[in-house]
mmCIF file of C-alpha atoms in Angstrom:
data_model
loop_
_atom_site.group_PDB
_atom_site.id
_atom_site.type_symbol
_atom_site.label_atom_id
_atom_site.label_comp_id
_atom_site.label_asym_id
_atom_site.label_seq_id
_atom_site.Cartn_x
_atom_site.Cartn_y
_atom_site.Cartn_z
ATOM 1 C CA MET Y 1 -2.907 32.094 34.161
ATOM 2 C CA TYR Y 2 -1.404 28.673 34.709
ATOM 3 C CA THR Y 3 -0.318 26.452 31.870
ATOM 4 C CA PHE Y 4 0.192 22.758 32.576
ATOM 5 C CA TRP Y 5 2.511 20.625 30.482
ATOM 6 C CA THR Y 6 2.837 16.860 30.597
ATOM 7 C CA VAL Y 7 6.421 15.927 31.516
ATOM 8 C CA TYR Y 8 7.705 12.450 30.708
ATOM 9 C CA LEU Y 9 10.865 11.045 32.335
ATOM 10 C CA VAL Y 10 10.665 8.333 29.686
ATOM 11 C CA LEU Y 11 9.081 9.237 26.363
ATOM 12 C CA PRO Y 12 5.789 7.453 25.625
ATOM 13 C CA VAL Y 13 5.337 5.036 22.733
ATOM 14 C CA ILE Y 14 2.600 5.401 20.132
ATOM 15 C CA VAL Y 15 1.897 2.316 18.006
ATOM 16 C CA ALA Y 16 -0.550 2.260 15.109
ATOM 17 C CA ILE Y 17 -2.622 -0.954 15.113
ATOM 18 C CA SER Y 18 -1.890 -4.684 15.290
ATOM 19 C CA HIS Y 19 0.066 -4.931 18.544
ATOM 20 C CA ALA Y 20 -2.150 -6.927 20.934
ATOM 21 C CA ARG Y 21 0.610 -9.369 21.925
ATOM 22 C CA ASN Y 22 3.173 -6.603 22.479
ATOM 23 C CA LEU Y 23 1.355 -4.076 24.667
ATOM 24 C CA GLU Y 24 1.842 -5.855 27.987
ATOM 25 C CA GLU Y 25 5.624 -6.102 27.621
ATOM 26 C CA LEU Y 26 5.983 -2.580 26.229
ATOM 27 C CA ALA Y 27 3.856 -1.186 29.055
ATOM 28 C CA LYS Y 28 6.341 -2.486 31.621
ATOM 29 C CA HIS Y 29 8.801 0.089 30.367
ATOM 30 C CA TYR Y 30 6.813 2.866 28.674
ATOM 31 C CA ASP Y 31 3.469 4.568 28.645
ATOM 32 C CA VAL Y 32 1.932 3.084 25.491
ATOM 33 C CA TYR Y 33 -0.801 4.455 23.246
ATOM 34 C CA ALA Y 34 -2.286 2.046 20.681
ATOM 35 C CA VAL Y 35 -4.239 3.939 18.033
ATOM 36 C CA GLU Y 36 -6.241 2.877 14.985
ATOM 37 C CA TRP Y 37 -6.007 4.893 11.825
ATOM 38 C CA MET Y 38 -8.934 7.003 10.704
ATOM 39 C CA GLY Y 39 -11.514 4.849 8.955
ATOM 40 C CA THR Y 40 -10.432 1.556 10.500
ATOM 41 C CA GLY Y 41 -11.226 -0.397 13.642
ATOM 42 C CA ARG Y 42 -13.206 1.684 16.128
ATOM 43 C CA SER Y 43 -12.000 5.025 14.876
ATOM 44 C CA ASP Y 44 -14.329 7.412 13.072
ATOM 45 C CA ARG Y 45 -15.212 6.396 9.516
ATOM 46 C CA PRO Y 46 -15.535 9.570 7.487
ATOM 47 C CA LYS Y 47 -16.355 9.567 3.797
ATOM 48 C CA PHE Y 48 -13.319 10.184 1.613
ATOM 49 C CA SER Y 49 -14.253 12.294 -1.391
ATOM 50 C CA SER Y 50 -11.096 11.638 -3.410
ATOM 51 C CA TYR Y 51 -8.569 8.907 -4.188
ATOM 52 C CA GLU Y 52 -5.786 11.460 -4.579
ATOM 53 C CA LEU Y 53 -2.671 10.676 -2.573
ATOM 54 C CA GLU Y 54 -2.217 14.107 -1.011
ATOM 55 C CA TYR Y 55 -5.907 14.296 0.008
ATOM 56 C CA ALA Y 56 -5.895 10.876 1.654
ATOM 57 C CA ASP Y 57 -2.587 11.597 3.386
ATOM 58 C CA ALA Y 58 -4.038 14.750 4.910
ATOM 59 C CA MET Y 59 -7.075 12.895 6.183
ATOM 60 C CA PHE Y 60 -5.016 10.268 7.971
ATOM 61 C CA VAL Y 61 -2.165 12.444 9.197
ATOM 62 C CA ASP Y 62 -4.274 15.381 10.356
ATOM 63 C CA ALA Y 63 -6.496 13.024 12.375
ATOM 64 C CA LEU Y 64 -3.445 11.616 14.149
ATOM 65 C CA GLU Y 65 -2.158 15.114 14.820
ATOM 66 C CA ALA Y 66 -5.532 16.258 16.214
ATOM 67 C CA TRP Y 67 -5.473 13.232 18.560
ATOM 68 C CA ARG Y 68 -1.903 14.078 19.666
ATOM 69 C CA LYS Y 69 -2.885 17.663 20.435
ATOM 70 C CA GLU Y 70 -5.907 16.562 22.418
ATOM 71 C CA LEU Y 71 -3.726 14.378 24.643
ATOM 72 C CA LYS Y 72 -0.989 17.027 24.818
ATOM 73 C CA ILE Y 73 1.757 14.565 23.875
ATOM 74 C CA HIS Y 74 4.769 16.573 22.760
ATOM 75 C CA LYS Y 75 7.604 14.104 22.297
ATOM 76 C CA PHE Y 76 7.231 10.406 21.696
ATOM 77 C CA HIS Y 77 8.404 7.253 19.960
ATOM 78 C CA LEU Y 78 6.248 6.378 16.954
ATOM 79 C CA GLY Y 79 5.812 2.934 15.396
ATOM 80 C CA GLY Y 80 3.642 1.562 12.669
ATOM 81 C CA HIS Y 81 2.991 -1.484 10.539
ATOM 82 C CA SER Y 82 1.919 -1.954 6.948
ATOM 83 C CA MET Y 83 0.728 1.072 5.068
ATOM 84 C CA GLY Y 84 0.613 2.868 8.383
ATOM 85 C CA VAL Y 85 4.347 3.370 7.933
ATOM 86 C CA LEU Y 86 3.591 5.701 5.013
ATOM 87 C CA GLY Y 87 1.249 7.727 7.225
ATOM 88 C CA ILE Y 88 3.768 7.852 10.047
ATOM 89 C CA HIS Y 89 6.418 9.165 7.693
ATOM 90 C CA ARG Y 90 4.145 11.941 6.493
ATOM 91 C CA HIS Y 91 3.316 12.858 10.106
ATOM 92 C CA LEU Y 92 7.002 13.097 10.970
ATOM 93 C CA GLU Y 93 7.756 15.084 7.830
ATOM 94 C CA ARG Y 94 4.961 17.550 8.511
ATOM 95 C CA TYR Y 95 5.001 17.934 12.286
ATOM 96 C CA HIS Y 96 8.431 16.782 13.601
ATOM 97 C CA TRP Y 97 7.179 15.735 17.003
ATOM 98 C CA ALA Y 98 8.549 12.213 17.279
ATOM 99 C CA SER Y 99 11.969 11.353 18.688
ATOM 100 C CA GLY Y 100 12.098 7.857 17.203
ATOM 101 C CA PHE Y 101 10.538 6.021 14.279
ATOM 102 C CA SER Y 102 10.060 2.262 14.065
ATOM 103 C CA ALA Y 103 8.829 0.957 10.743
ATOM 104 C CA LEU Y 104 7.190 -2.446 11.084
ATOM 105 C CA PHE Y 105 6.251 -3.625 7.650
ATOM 106 C CA GLY Y 106 3.095 -5.419 6.517
ATOM 107 C CA ILE Y 107 0.216 -5.093 4.122
ATOM 108 C CA PHE Y 108 -3.554 -4.721 4.210
ATOM 109 C CA ASN Y 109 -5.627 -7.847 3.578
ATOM 110 C CA GLY Y 110 -8.255 -7.898 0.862
ATOM 111 C CA LEU Y 111 -11.272 -8.948 2.894
ATOM 112 C CA GLN Y 112 -13.376 -5.803 2.642
ATOM 113 C CA CYS Y 113 -15.636 -6.916 -0.212
ATOM 114 C CA VAL Y 114 -16.046 -10.408 1.221
ATOM 115 C CA ALA Y 115 -17.184 -9.038 4.567
ATOM 116 C CA ARG Y 116 -19.299 -6.258 3.150
ATOM 117 C CA TYR Y 117 -21.248 -8.002 0.452
ATOM 118 C CA ALA Y 118 -21.554 -11.605 1.629
ATOM 119 C CA GLY Y 119 -24.630 -10.766 3.722
ATOM 120 C CA PRO Y 120 -25.448 -13.343 6.400
ATOM 121 C CA LEU Y 121 -22.692 -15.611 5.045
ATOM 122 C CA GLY Y 122 -20.060 -13.002 5.901
ATOM 123 C CA PRO Y 123 -19.090 -14.255 9.349
ATOM 124 C CA ALA Y 124 -18.782 -17.879 8.145
ATOM 125 C CA LEU Y 125 -16.688 -16.878 5.134
ATOM 126 C CA LEU Y 126 -14.351 -14.728 7.233
ATOM 127 C CA ARG Y 127 -14.000 -17.595 9.709
ATOM 128 C CA PHE Y 128 -13.018 -19.956 6.868
ATOM 129 C CA ILE Y 129 -10.486 -17.432 5.535
ATOM 130 C CA ALA Y 130 -9.051 -16.837 8.997
ATOM 131 C CA PHE Y 131 -8.561 -20.562 9.627
ATOM 132 C CA ALA Y 132 -6.918 -21.000 6.207
ATOM 133 C CA ARG Y 133 -4.636 -18.020 6.801
ATOM 134 C CA VAL Y 134 -3.563 -19.263 10.243
ATOM 135 C CA SER Y 135 -2.627 -22.672 8.766
ATOM 136 C CA VAL Y 136 0.225 -21.107 6.796
ATOM 137 C CA MET Y 137 1.542 -18.848 9.592
ATOM 138 C CA PRO Y 138 4.856 -19.690 11.268
ATOM 139 C CA GLU Y 139 4.555 -22.301 14.009
ATOM 140 C CA MET Y 140 5.596 -19.757 16.658
ATOM 141 C CA SER Y 141 2.837 -17.301 15.674
ATOM 142 C CA CYS Y 142 0.702 -16.268 18.639
ATOM 143 C CA ILE Y 143 -2.426 -17.103 16.621
ATOM 144 C CA HIS Y 144 -1.090 -20.491 15.511
ATOM 145 C CA ARG Y 145 -0.312 -21.242 19.168
ATOM 146 C CA GLY Y 146 -3.805 -20.215 20.276
ATOM 147 C CA LEU Y 147 -2.749 -17.162 22.279
ATOM 148 C CA ILE Y 148 -5.117 -15.158 20.117
ATOM 149 C CA PRO Y 149 -8.165 -17.298 19.252
ATOM 150 C CA LYS Y 150 -8.814 -17.781 15.548
ATOM 151 C CA GLU Y 151 -12.467 -17.010 16.172
ATOM 152 C CA ALA Y 152 -11.465 -13.638 17.580
ATOM 153 C CA LEU Y 153 -9.366 -12.918 14.472
ATOM 154 C CA ALA Y 154 -12.293 -13.775 12.196
ATOM 155 C CA ALA Y 155 -14.690 -11.634 14.257
ATOM 156 C CA TYR Y 156 -12.247 -8.710 14.164
ATOM 157 C CA TRP Y 157 -11.923 -8.967 10.387
ATOM 158 C CA TYR Y 158 -15.654 -9.165 9.894
ATOM 159 C CA ASN Y 159 -16.550 -6.278 12.211
ATOM 160 C CA ASN Y 160 -13.754 -4.129 10.819
ATOM 161 C CA TRP Y 161 -14.401 -4.602 7.109
ATOM 162 C CA GLY Y 162 -18.143 -5.253 7.220
ATOM 163 C CA LEU Y 163 -18.856 -1.638 8.064
ATOM 164 C CA GLU Y 164 -19.198 1.138 5.493
ATOM 165 C CA LYS Y 165 -15.938 1.591 3.578
ATOM 166 C CA SER Y 166 -13.692 4.405 4.702
ATOM 167 C CA GLY Y 167 -10.012 3.958 5.544
ATOM 168 C CA GLU Y 168 -9.375 1.293 2.946
ATOM 169 C CA ILE Y 169 -9.330 4.079 0.369
ATOM 170 C CA ALA Y 170 -5.590 4.035 1.099
ATOM 171 C CA MET Y 171 -5.325 0.905 -1.052
ATOM 172 C CA HIS Y 172 -6.358 3.036 -4.017
ATOM 173 C CA SER Y 173 -4.762 6.345 -3.027
ATOM 174 C CA HIS Y 174 -1.388 4.932 -2.010
ATOM 175 C CA LEU Y 175 -0.884 1.716 -4.029
ATOM 176 C CA LEU Y 176 -0.323 0.809 -7.649
ATOM 177 C CA PRO Y 177 -1.330 -2.583 -9.100
ATOM 178 C CA GLY Y 178 0.867 -5.342 -7.697
ATOM 179 C CA VAL Y 179 0.902 -3.716 -4.247
ATOM 180 C CA TYR Y 180 3.633 -1.237 -5.191
ATOM 181 C CA ALA Y 181 3.586 2.106 -3.382
ATOM 182 C CA LYS Y 182 2.963 5.193 -5.495
ATOM 183 C CA LYS Y 183 5.567 6.975 -3.365
ATOM 184 C CA PRO Y 184 7.760 4.320 -1.742
ATOM 185 C CA LEU Y 185 9.753 4.970 1.385
ATOM 186 C CA CYS Y 186 13.005 4.967 -0.569
ATOM 187 C CA VAL Y 187 11.728 8.131 -2.235
ATOM 188 C CA MET Y 188 10.079 9.776 0.779
ATOM 189 C CA LEU Y 189 12.622 9.012 3.500
ATOM 190 C CA THR Y 190 15.662 11.245 3.109
ATOM 191 C CA PRO Y 191 18.175 12.760 5.532
ATOM 192 C CA GLU Y 192 16.764 16.153 4.616
ATOM 193 C CA THR Y 193 13.189 15.338 5.650
ATOM 194 C CA ILE Y 194 13.614 12.964 8.635
ATOM 195 C CA LYS Y 195 15.746 14.028 11.630
ATOM 196 C CA VAL Y 196 15.003 11.220 14.107
ATOM 197 C CA PRO Y 197 16.455 7.735 14.563
ATOM 198 C CA ILE Y 198 14.749 5.080 12.424
ATOM 199 C CA THR Y 199 14.453 1.328 12.983
ATOM 200 C CA PHE Y 200 13.225 -1.042 10.280
ATOM 201 C CA MET Y 201 12.098 -4.479 11.444
ATOM 202 C CA TYR Y 202 11.722 -7.422 9.051
ATOM 203 C CA GLY Y 203 10.852 -11.069 9.502
ATOM 204 C CA GLY Y 204 13.736 -13.527 9.306
ATOM 205 C CA GLY Y 205 11.381 -16.215 8.007
ATOM 206 C CA PRO Y 206 8.871 -16.054 5.118
ATOM 207 C CA ASP Y 207 8.599 -12.262 4.904
ATOM 208 C CA TRP Y 208 7.692 -11.255 1.361
ATOM 209 C CA MET Y 209 9.352 -7.859 1.978
ATOM 210 C CA THR Y 210 13.059 -8.549 2.204
ATOM 211 C CA ALA Y 211 15.397 -6.684 4.511
ATOM 212 C CA SER Y 212 17.517 -5.655 1.544
ATOM 213 C CA HIS Y 213 15.110 -2.762 0.870
ATOM 214 C CA GLY Y 214 15.651 -1.363 4.334
ATOM 215 C CA GLU Y 215 19.379 -1.955 4.106
ATOM 216 C CA LYS Y 216 19.604 0.038 0.879
ATOM 217 C CA LEU Y 217 17.652 2.871 2.437
ATOM 218 C CA ALA Y 218 19.902 2.808 5.512
ATOM 219 C CA GLU Y 219 22.913 3.294 3.251
ATOM 220 C CA THR Y 220 21.512 6.642 2.105
ATOM 221 C CA PHE Y 221 21.515 7.820 5.736
ATOM 222 C CA ALA Y 222 25.028 6.588 6.532
ATOM 223 C CA GLY Y 223 26.966 9.256 8.432
ATOM 224 C CA LYS Y 224 23.924 11.535 8.604
ATOM 225 C CA GLN Y 225 21.257 9.819 10.710
ATOM 226 C CA SER Y 226 20.882 6.647 12.784
ATOM 227 C CA VAL Y 227 19.022 4.006 10.759
ATOM 228 C CA GLU Y 228 18.960 0.409 11.980
ATOM 229 C CA VAL Y 229 17.687 -2.702 10.199
ATOM 230 C CA VAL Y 230 16.600 -5.468 12.587
ATOM 231 C CA ILE Y 231 15.640 -9.055 11.785
ATOM 232 C CA VAL Y 232 13.024 -10.863 13.905
ATOM 233 C CA PRO Y 233 14.083 -14.555 13.894
ATOM 234 C CA GLY Y 234 11.647 -16.997 12.294
ATOM 235 C CA ALA Y 235 8.946 -14.376 11.816
ATOM 236 C CA GLY Y 236 7.047 -13.837 8.606
ATOM 237 C CA HIS Y 237 5.494 -10.644 7.465
ATOM 238 C CA GLN Y 238 3.515 -10.094 10.659
ATOM 239 C CA VAL Y 239 6.666 -9.667 12.738
ATOM 240 C CA PHE Y 240 4.867 -8.462 15.873
ATOM 241 C CA MET Y 241 2.870 -11.674 16.325
ATOM 242 C CA ASP Y 242 4.834 -14.298 14.373
ATOM 243 C CA ASN Y 243 7.526 -14.180 17.077
ATOM 244 C CA ALA Y 244 6.202 -11.778 19.699
ATOM 245 C CA PRO Y 245 8.839 -12.455 22.412
ATOM 246 C CA ALA Y 246 11.763 -11.757 20.071
ATOM 247 C CA PHE Y 247 9.945 -8.803 18.520
ATOM 248 C CA ASN Y 248 9.326 -7.255 21.960
ATOM 249 C CA GLU Y 249 12.970 -7.664 22.974
ATOM 250 C CA LEU Y 250 14.283 -6.186 19.725
ATOM 251 C CA LEU Y 251 11.816 -3.311 19.796
ATOM 252 C CA LEU Y 252 12.705 -2.396 23.393
ATOM 253 C CA SER Y 253 16.379 -2.433 22.418
ATOM 254 C CA ALA Y 254 15.633 -0.137 19.452
ATOM 255 C CA LEU Y 255 13.719 2.246 21.703
ATOM 256 C CA ALA Y 256 16.564 2.300 24.220
ATOM 257 C CA ARG Y 257 19.036 3.178 21.448
ATOM 258 C CA SER Y 258 16.901 6.048 20.205
#
C-alpha cells in the first residue's frame, strides 16, 4: 500500500473571507486557500438548531476541519477577519494544525433582515446602503477608489444575506448586546492553549477596535510565545481593503517571521 502526503516547501496560507484585493499578492509567495465560513457566501447553509456558543463553535470549526482533511493540508498559516477570528482560535485550540495565526479584526454587518425581507426592493436598498457605506470609507480604500465596484459590493451583500439564514447565528451565539464577545480573545487566547506565533493587525486610521486590546493581550504572552501587534497605516476597520498595499506588505512580513 502506498500513502501519499502533500509536502510543502513553503507552508500554504488559509484565509477566511474578505480578501479579494490581497489574493494576487499573497499568491506570488504562497499557495493560498480562501474559504468562506459555514453558512455564509457560497458555502453550505445548514440549519442551526441552537444559539448555544459551544454548539455553534462546533458547527463552524468542524466544517473547517473536515475541509482541511479533504484537501490533506497538514501544516499551514491561518488568518481570519471579524468574528472569524473566534472560530480560528477554536480551531487552533482543538486541532493544533496551524503554524501561524493572523488575527485581522472586523465585525459582521447588519444587513441580513434588510436583504431577506425587503422583497423586490432588496437589491435597491442594499445598493443605497453600499453607496452610503463607501462614502465614509478611507480615501485609499480599494472600494472608494473603484478597484472593487460598489455595485459588486451591493450585489454580494444582497446575494449573501438574502438567502435563508444560517451562519449569522454567530451574532447571537457569540455576541452580547453592544457587540461584545461572550468569550473575548483576552479570555480564550492564553500561552497554555495557543502554541503558534500570533499577529494582530489593526487599522491606524478610524478603526473602532483599538490596538491597545491586542497590545495588552501580547503582554500576557511575553517571554512565552511570539505575539506581534501591527498597525496598517491609514486603514479603518477593514484593514485588508482600506490600505491593501500596506496590508499585503505587513502580512507577508508577518508570515515570514512565523
